[in-house]
Amino acid sequence: MFQALFLKNQQFRTIAVSRAFQAFGATLFTYAFLVYAAELPHAKLAVSVISLVLALPSMLQFFFGAIAGRVTQRIQWILTTRLIETAGYVVIAIVFATTTPGWLPLLIILPFLVLSDVISNVAGLVLQPLIKHLVVDEHLEAANGYMMAINNTLAMVGGVIGVSLLALVHHNFTIFALLNGGFFLLSWVNLFIGRRQLLVTDRQFSDLVKPADTHLRAMMVAGFAVVRQDAMMVYIISMAGLVNLLGNAAQGLLQLSVLANKQMWHGWLRDNLSVDRCWHRCRYRCWFVLIQWLFA
């Protein structure tokens, strides 16, 4: 199975490797940014603000799905957003280099991190139908599993590696932001090298599936109307939302607890990753059950 997907299917391999670099870059900076916030005055408030704001994208998956469904030139869209994210981290490095640590750089950088998280979520949804077109039906479940494993694994280990790299550069956030942008650049380079075949496949897929012409608001209203007609669907979506809410709350509380107890700092990454592991597993399990129900 691995040989059929990664060694023989060049287009899937290109997408998977590019996605891995992007997911790794998106995870690295989040934990380092929490370290930056922990060194500010009113650190508890800073960490609380970051945790709250960065939790918003995970609660808006439905909107991201509607946006992803309207993207026509998928590969070109992803190449463009990779460059935007790379340039964004260069700007972040400049902000760190030209400002003193405080709330101003935090409030400048935080919106970009939200944007980067949104782009990462939408990119995964944009690629999903293309992967289905690239992979034969008998390998599709394994392909989806590999892509999900990439996200979950990097979400668990990215924090450890990120803070370790931050220590290696002696908490120089300017250098770290440039290193982080390098991962997005690698993601772009990998996709750019293999873009020709992917662009052909993307055009073939676009000819088969036309994006919806319905207004986004009308789509959302129609979607909610369908959901309300099925009690089981309402229950599943409610439980998935509750898992997201509790997971985000637990993560924020843990970060505040660690800040209040400095003797825990040496193990805060291990504890943080334990919460992240449970959170990501529960969240993806709930959404997986929902998707199975929708397409049963």
Short mmCIF file of C-alpha atoms in Angstrom, two decimals:
data_model
loop_
_atom_site.label_atom_id
_atom_site.label_comp_id
_atom_site.label_asym_id
_atom_site.label_seq_id
_atom_site.Cartn_x
_atom_site.Cartn_y
_atom_site.Cartn_z
CA MET A 1 0.00 0.00 0.00
CA PHE A 2 2.78 2.43 0.96
CA GLN A 3 4.67 1.55 -2.22
CA ALA A 4 1.59 2.12 -4.39
CA LEU A 5 0.88 5.52 -2.85
CA PHE A 6 4.27 7.10 -2.18
CA LEU A 7 6.70 5.36 -4.52
CA LYS A 8 4.56 4.88 -7.63
CA ASN A 9 2.10 7.77 -7.37
CA GLN A 10 4.32 10.80 -7.87
CA GLN A 11 1.50 13.34 -7.72
CA PHE A 12 0.20 12.05 -4.39
CA ARG A 13 3.75 12.02 -3.03
CA THR A 14 4.26 15.63 -4.07
CA ILE A 15 1.04 16.70 -2.36
CA ALA A 16 1.80 14.71 0.82
CA VAL A 17 5.35 16.04 1.21
CA SER A 18 4.27 19.62 0.51
CA ARG A 19 1.44 19.27 3.02
CA ALA A 20 3.87 17.89 5.62
CA PHE A 21 6.19 20.89 5.30
CA GLN A 22 3.24 23.27 5.63
CA ALA A 23 1.75 21.47 8.64
CA PHE A 24 5.16 21.37 10.32
CA GLY A 25 5.73 25.08 9.78
CA ALA A 26 2.25 25.94 11.05
CA THR A 27 2.81 23.93 14.25
CA LEU A 28 6.34 25.09 15.03
CA PHE A 29 5.62 28.75 15.52
CA THR A 30 2.50 28.35 17.65
CA TYR A 31 4.42 26.94 20.61
CA ALA A 32 7.32 29.35 20.18
CA PHE A 33 4.84 32.22 20.16
CA LEU A 34 3.47 31.00 23.49
CA VAL A 35 7.01 31.12 24.87
CA TYR A 36 7.25 34.70 23.61
CA ALA A 37 3.96 35.56 25.32
CA ALA A 38 5.12 33.92 28.56
CA GLU A 39 8.04 36.38 28.72
CA LEU A 40 5.80 39.46 28.46
CA PRO A 41 4.29 41.50 31.29
CA HIS A 42 0.85 40.11 32.15
CA ALA A 43 1.88 36.77 30.68
CA LYS A 44 -1.33 35.02 31.76
CA LEU A 45 -3.45 37.51 29.84
CA ALA A 46 -1.20 37.24 26.78
CA VAL A 47 -1.37 33.42 26.75
CA SER A 48 -5.14 33.53 27.28
CA VAL A 49 -5.60 35.90 24.33
CA ILE A 50 -3.43 33.72 22.07
CA SER A 51 -5.19 30.51 23.10
CA LEU A 52 -8.62 32.05 22.54
CA VAL A 53 -7.84 33.60 19.17
CA LEU A 54 -5.99 30.57 17.78
CA ALA A 55 -8.91 28.33 18.77
CA LEU A 56 -11.30 30.17 16.45
CA PRO A 57 -10.24 28.49 13.16
CA SER A 58 -10.90 25.00 14.53
CA MET A 59 -14.53 26.00 15.18
CA LEU A 60 -15.17 27.22 11.64
CA GLN A 61 -14.60 24.05 9.62
CA PHE A 62 -18.00 24.31 7.95
CA PHE A 63 -17.16 27.75 6.52
CA PHE A 64 -13.78 26.51 5.32
CA GLY A 65 -15.46 23.66 3.48
CA ALA A 66 -17.75 26.10 1.68
CA ILE A 67 -14.77 28.29 0.73
CA ALA A 68 -12.69 25.32 -0.45
CA GLY A 69 -15.54 24.15 -2.66
CA ARG A 70 -15.38 27.43 -4.59
CA VAL A 71 -11.67 27.20 -5.42
CA THR A 72 -11.27 26.33 -9.11
CA GLN A 73 -7.50 26.42 -9.75
CA ARG A 74 -6.50 24.38 -6.73
CA ILE A 75 -2.77 23.90 -7.33
CA GLN A 76 -2.26 27.54 -8.32
CA TRP A 77 -4.21 28.63 -5.23
CA ILE A 78 -2.01 26.52 -2.96
CA LEU A 79 1.21 27.73 -4.60
CA THR A 80 0.09 31.33 -4.10
CA THR A 81 -0.90 30.85 -0.46
CA ARG A 82 2.41 29.11 0.29
CA LEU A 83 4.25 32.20 -0.94
CA ILE A 84 1.94 34.44 1.10
CA GLU A 85 2.73 32.43 4.24
CA THR A 86 6.46 32.51 3.50
CA ALA A 87 6.37 36.28 3.02
CA GLY A 88 4.30 36.59 6.19
CA TYR A 89 6.99 35.00 8.32
CA VAL A 90 9.59 37.29 6.77
CA VAL A 91 7.41 40.21 7.89
CA ILE A 92 7.13 38.62 11.36
CA ALA A 93 10.93 38.40 11.51
CA ILE A 94 11.15 42.10 10.64
CA VAL A 95 8.60 42.90 13.38
CA PHE A 96 10.66 40.98 15.94
CA ALA A 97 13.87 42.67 14.76
CA THR A 98 12.52 46.23 14.82
CA THR A 99 10.34 46.24 17.95
CA THR A 100 10.91 45.60 21.62
CA PRO A 101 9.07 42.65 23.23
CA GLY A 102 5.58 43.73 24.17
CA TRP A 103 1.92 43.71 23.28
CA LEU A 104 2.35 45.66 20.02
CA PRO A 105 4.28 42.94 18.15
CA LEU A 106 1.99 40.31 19.67
CA LEU A 107 -1.12 42.05 18.33
CA ILE A 108 0.55 42.55 14.94
CA ILE A 109 1.60 38.91 14.60
CA LEU A 110 -1.50 37.22 16.01
CA PRO A 111 -3.84 38.04 13.06
CA PHE A 112 -1.33 36.55 10.64
CA LEU A 113 -1.14 33.33 12.68
CA VAL A 114 -4.92 33.07 12.48
CA LEU A 115 -4.75 33.67 8.72
CA SER A 116 -2.03 31.02 8.38
CA ASP A 117 -4.16 28.54 10.34
CA VAL A 118 -7.17 29.31 8.14
CA ILE A 119 -5.09 28.82 4.99
CA SER A 120 -3.78 25.51 6.33
CA ASN A 121 -7.31 24.27 7.04
CA VAL A 122 -8.67 25.39 3.68
CA ALA A 123 -5.66 23.92 1.85
CA GLY A 124 -6.38 20.50 3.32
CA LEU A 125 -9.99 20.70 2.16
CA VAL A 126 -8.98 22.01 -1.28
CA LEU A 127 -6.68 19.03 -1.80
CA GLN A 128 -9.16 16.43 -0.58
CA PRO A 129 -11.21 16.06 -3.82
CA LEU A 130 -8.02 16.20 -5.88
CA ILE A 131 -6.54 13.32 -3.88
CA LYS A 132 -9.74 11.36 -4.46
CA HIS A 133 -9.25 11.92 -8.19
CA LEU A 134 -5.56 10.89 -8.07
CA VAL A 135 -5.89 7.70 -6.01
CA VAL A 136 -7.76 4.58 -7.06
CA ASP A 137 -10.75 3.65 -4.91
CA GLU A 138 -9.05 0.69 -3.24
CA HIS A 139 -6.25 2.94 -1.96
CA LEU A 140 -8.38 5.99 -1.13
CA GLU A 141 -8.98 5.10 2.51
CA ALA A 142 -5.25 4.55 3.07
CA ALA A 143 -4.42 7.84 1.32
CA ASN A 144 -6.82 9.77 3.56
CA GLY A 145 -5.35 7.98 6.57
CA TYR A 146 -1.81 8.97 5.58
CA MET A 147 -2.80 12.61 5.14
CA MET A 148 -4.54 12.64 8.52
CA ALA A 149 -1.55 10.91 10.12
CA ILE A 150 0.73 13.64 8.78
CA ASN A 151 -1.40 16.34 10.43
CA ASN A 152 -1.79 14.49 13.75
CA THR A 153 1.85 13.42 14.04
CA LEU A 154 3.24 16.85 13.26
CA ALA A 155 0.74 18.44 15.65
CA MET A 156 2.13 16.22 18.42
CA VAL A 157 5.88 16.56 17.76
CA GLY A 158 5.99 20.03 16.22
CA GLY A 159 5.87 21.78 19.58
CA VAL A 160 8.83 19.87 21.00
CA ILE A 161 10.93 20.48 17.90
CA GLY A 162 9.85 24.12 17.70
CA VAL A 163 10.82 25.02 21.24
CA SER A 164 14.04 22.99 20.89
CA LEU A 165 14.96 25.02 17.81
CA LEU A 166 14.08 28.18 19.71
CA ALA A 167 16.53 27.16 22.43
CA LEU A 168 19.24 26.46 19.83
CA VAL A 169 18.94 30.02 18.50
CA HIS A 170 18.96 31.37 22.10
CA HIS A 171 15.38 32.67 21.95
CA ASN A 172 16.16 34.82 18.93
CA PHE A 173 12.62 35.06 17.57
CA THR A 174 13.79 36.87 14.43
CA ILE A 175 15.95 33.93 13.34
CA PHE A 176 13.25 31.48 14.39
CA ALA A 177 10.61 33.24 12.28
CA LEU A 178 12.93 33.04 9.25
CA LEU A 179 13.53 29.33 9.90
CA ASN A 180 9.81 28.80 10.16
CA GLY A 181 9.22 30.63 6.90
CA GLY A 182 11.80 28.30 5.37
CA PHE A 183 9.50 25.32 5.90
CA PHE A 184 6.73 27.06 3.97
CA LEU A 185 9.23 27.88 1.24
CA LEU A 186 10.24 24.19 1.08
CA SER A 187 6.56 23.32 0.80
CA TRP A 188 6.22 25.73 -2.12
CA VAL A 189 9.41 24.48 -3.83
CA ASN A 190 8.30 20.85 -3.56
CA LEU A 191 4.89 21.65 -5.06
CA PHE A 192 6.38 23.95 -7.70
CA ILE A 193 8.75 21.22 -8.94
CA GLY A 194 5.89 18.75 -9.40
CA ARG A 195 3.32 21.31 -10.54
CA ARG A 196 3.10 20.36 -14.24
CA GLN A 197 1.42 17.00 -13.83
CA LEU A 198 -0.68 18.33 -10.96
CA LEU A 199 -1.92 21.26 -13.05
CA VAL A 200 -3.01 18.86 -15.79
CA THR A 201 -4.81 16.69 -13.25
CA ASP A 202 -6.39 19.76 -11.68
CA ARG A 203 -7.75 20.91 -15.05
CA GLN A 204 -9.13 17.44 -15.75
CA PHE A 205 -10.83 17.37 -12.37
CA SER A 206 -12.21 20.91 -12.80
CA ASP A 207 -13.79 19.87 -16.11
CA LEU A 208 -15.60 17.05 -14.32
CA VAL A 209 -16.69 18.97 -11.23
CA LYS A 210 -17.88 22.56 -11.48
CA PRO A 211 -17.88 24.76 -8.36
CA ALA A 212 -21.24 25.73 -6.95
CA ASP A 213 -22.68 29.01 -8.24
CA THR A 214 -24.90 29.41 -5.19
CA HIS A 215 -24.13 32.32 -2.89
CA LEU A 216 -22.17 31.30 0.21
CA ARG A 217 -24.88 32.56 2.55
CA ALA A 218 -27.57 30.63 0.65
CA MET A 219 -25.44 27.47 0.84
CA MET A 220 -25.07 27.86 4.60
CA VAL A 221 -28.79 28.44 5.12
CA ALA A 222 -29.63 25.39 2.99
CA GLY A 223 -27.04 23.31 4.83
CA PHE A 224 -28.40 24.23 8.24
CA ALA A 225 -31.92 23.46 7.03
CA VAL A 226 -30.84 19.96 5.99
CA VAL A 227 -29.06 19.39 9.30
CA ARG A 228 -32.07 20.47 11.36
CA GLN A 229 -34.22 17.84 9.67
CA ASP A 230 -32.11 14.98 11.04
CA ALA A 231 -31.93 14.63 14.83
CA MET A 232 -28.94 12.27 14.69
CA MET A 233 -26.97 14.69 12.53
CA VAL A 234 -27.72 17.52 14.98
CA TYR A 235 -26.49 15.31 17.82
CA ILE A 236 -23.25 14.36 16.05
CA ILE A 237 -22.45 17.95 15.07
CA SER A 238 -23.23 19.16 18.59
CA MET A 239 -20.90 16.56 20.09
CA ALA A 240 -18.14 17.45 17.63
CA GLY A 241 -18.51 21.12 18.55
CA LEU A 242 -18.44 20.26 22.25
CA VAL A 243 -15.22 18.27 21.81
CA ASN A 244 -13.61 21.25 20.07
CA LEU A 245 -14.79 23.63 22.79
CA LEU A 246 -13.62 21.46 25.69
CA GLY A 247 -10.32 20.66 23.99
CA ASN A 248 -9.51 24.32 23.41
CA ALA A 249 -10.54 25.21 26.97
CA ALA A 250 -8.39 22.45 28.46
CA GLN A 251 -5.39 23.52 26.42
CA GLY A 252 -5.71 27.14 27.53
CA LEU A 253 -6.14 26.18 31.19
CA LEU A 254 -3.09 23.93 31.05
CA GLN A 255 -0.96 26.70 29.58
CA LEU A 256 -2.06 29.10 32.33
CA SER A 257 -1.37 26.48 35.00
CA VAL A 258 2.15 25.95 33.71
CA LEU A 259 2.80 29.70 33.73
CA ALA A 260 1.67 29.88 37.35
CA ASN A 261 4.00 27.03 38.42
CA LYS A 262 7.53 27.56 37.20
CA GLN A 263 8.65 24.20 38.61
CA MET A 264 6.51 22.62 35.88
CA TRP A 265 8.22 24.47 33.05
CA HIS A 266 10.71 21.68 32.30
CA GLY A 267 7.82 19.33 31.52
CA TRP A 268 5.29 21.74 30.08
CA LEU A 269 5.80 20.53 26.51
CA ARG A 270 5.17 16.92 27.49
CA ASP A 271 1.95 17.88 29.28
CA ASN A 272 0.88 20.19 26.50
CA LEU A 273 1.40 17.51 23.88
CA SER A 274 -0.59 15.01 25.94
CA VAL A 275 -3.57 17.34 25.86
CA ASP A 276 -3.01 18.05 22.17
CA ARG A 277 -2.85 14.32 21.42
CA CYS A 278 -6.20 13.65 23.10
CA TRP A 279 -7.74 16.77 21.60
CA HIS A 280 -6.71 16.01 18.02
CA ARG A 281 -7.70 12.35 18.25
CA CYS A 282 -11.14 13.14 19.68
CA ARG A 283 -11.75 16.01 17.29
CA TYR A 284 -10.84 14.07 14.15
CA ARG A 285 -12.76 11.03 15.36
CA CYS A 286 -15.91 13.12 15.76
CA TRP A 287 -15.54 14.69 12.33
CA PHE A 288 -14.77 11.29 10.81
CA VAL A 289 -17.99 9.88 12.26
CA LEU A 290 -19.89 12.90 10.93
CA ILE A 291 -18.47 12.45 7.43
CA GLN A 292 -19.32 8.75 7.48
CA TRP A 293 -22.88 9.62 8.47
CA LEU A 294 -23.24 12.23 5.74
CA PHE A 295 -22.05 9.93 2.98
CA ALA A 296 -23.54 6.66 4.23
#
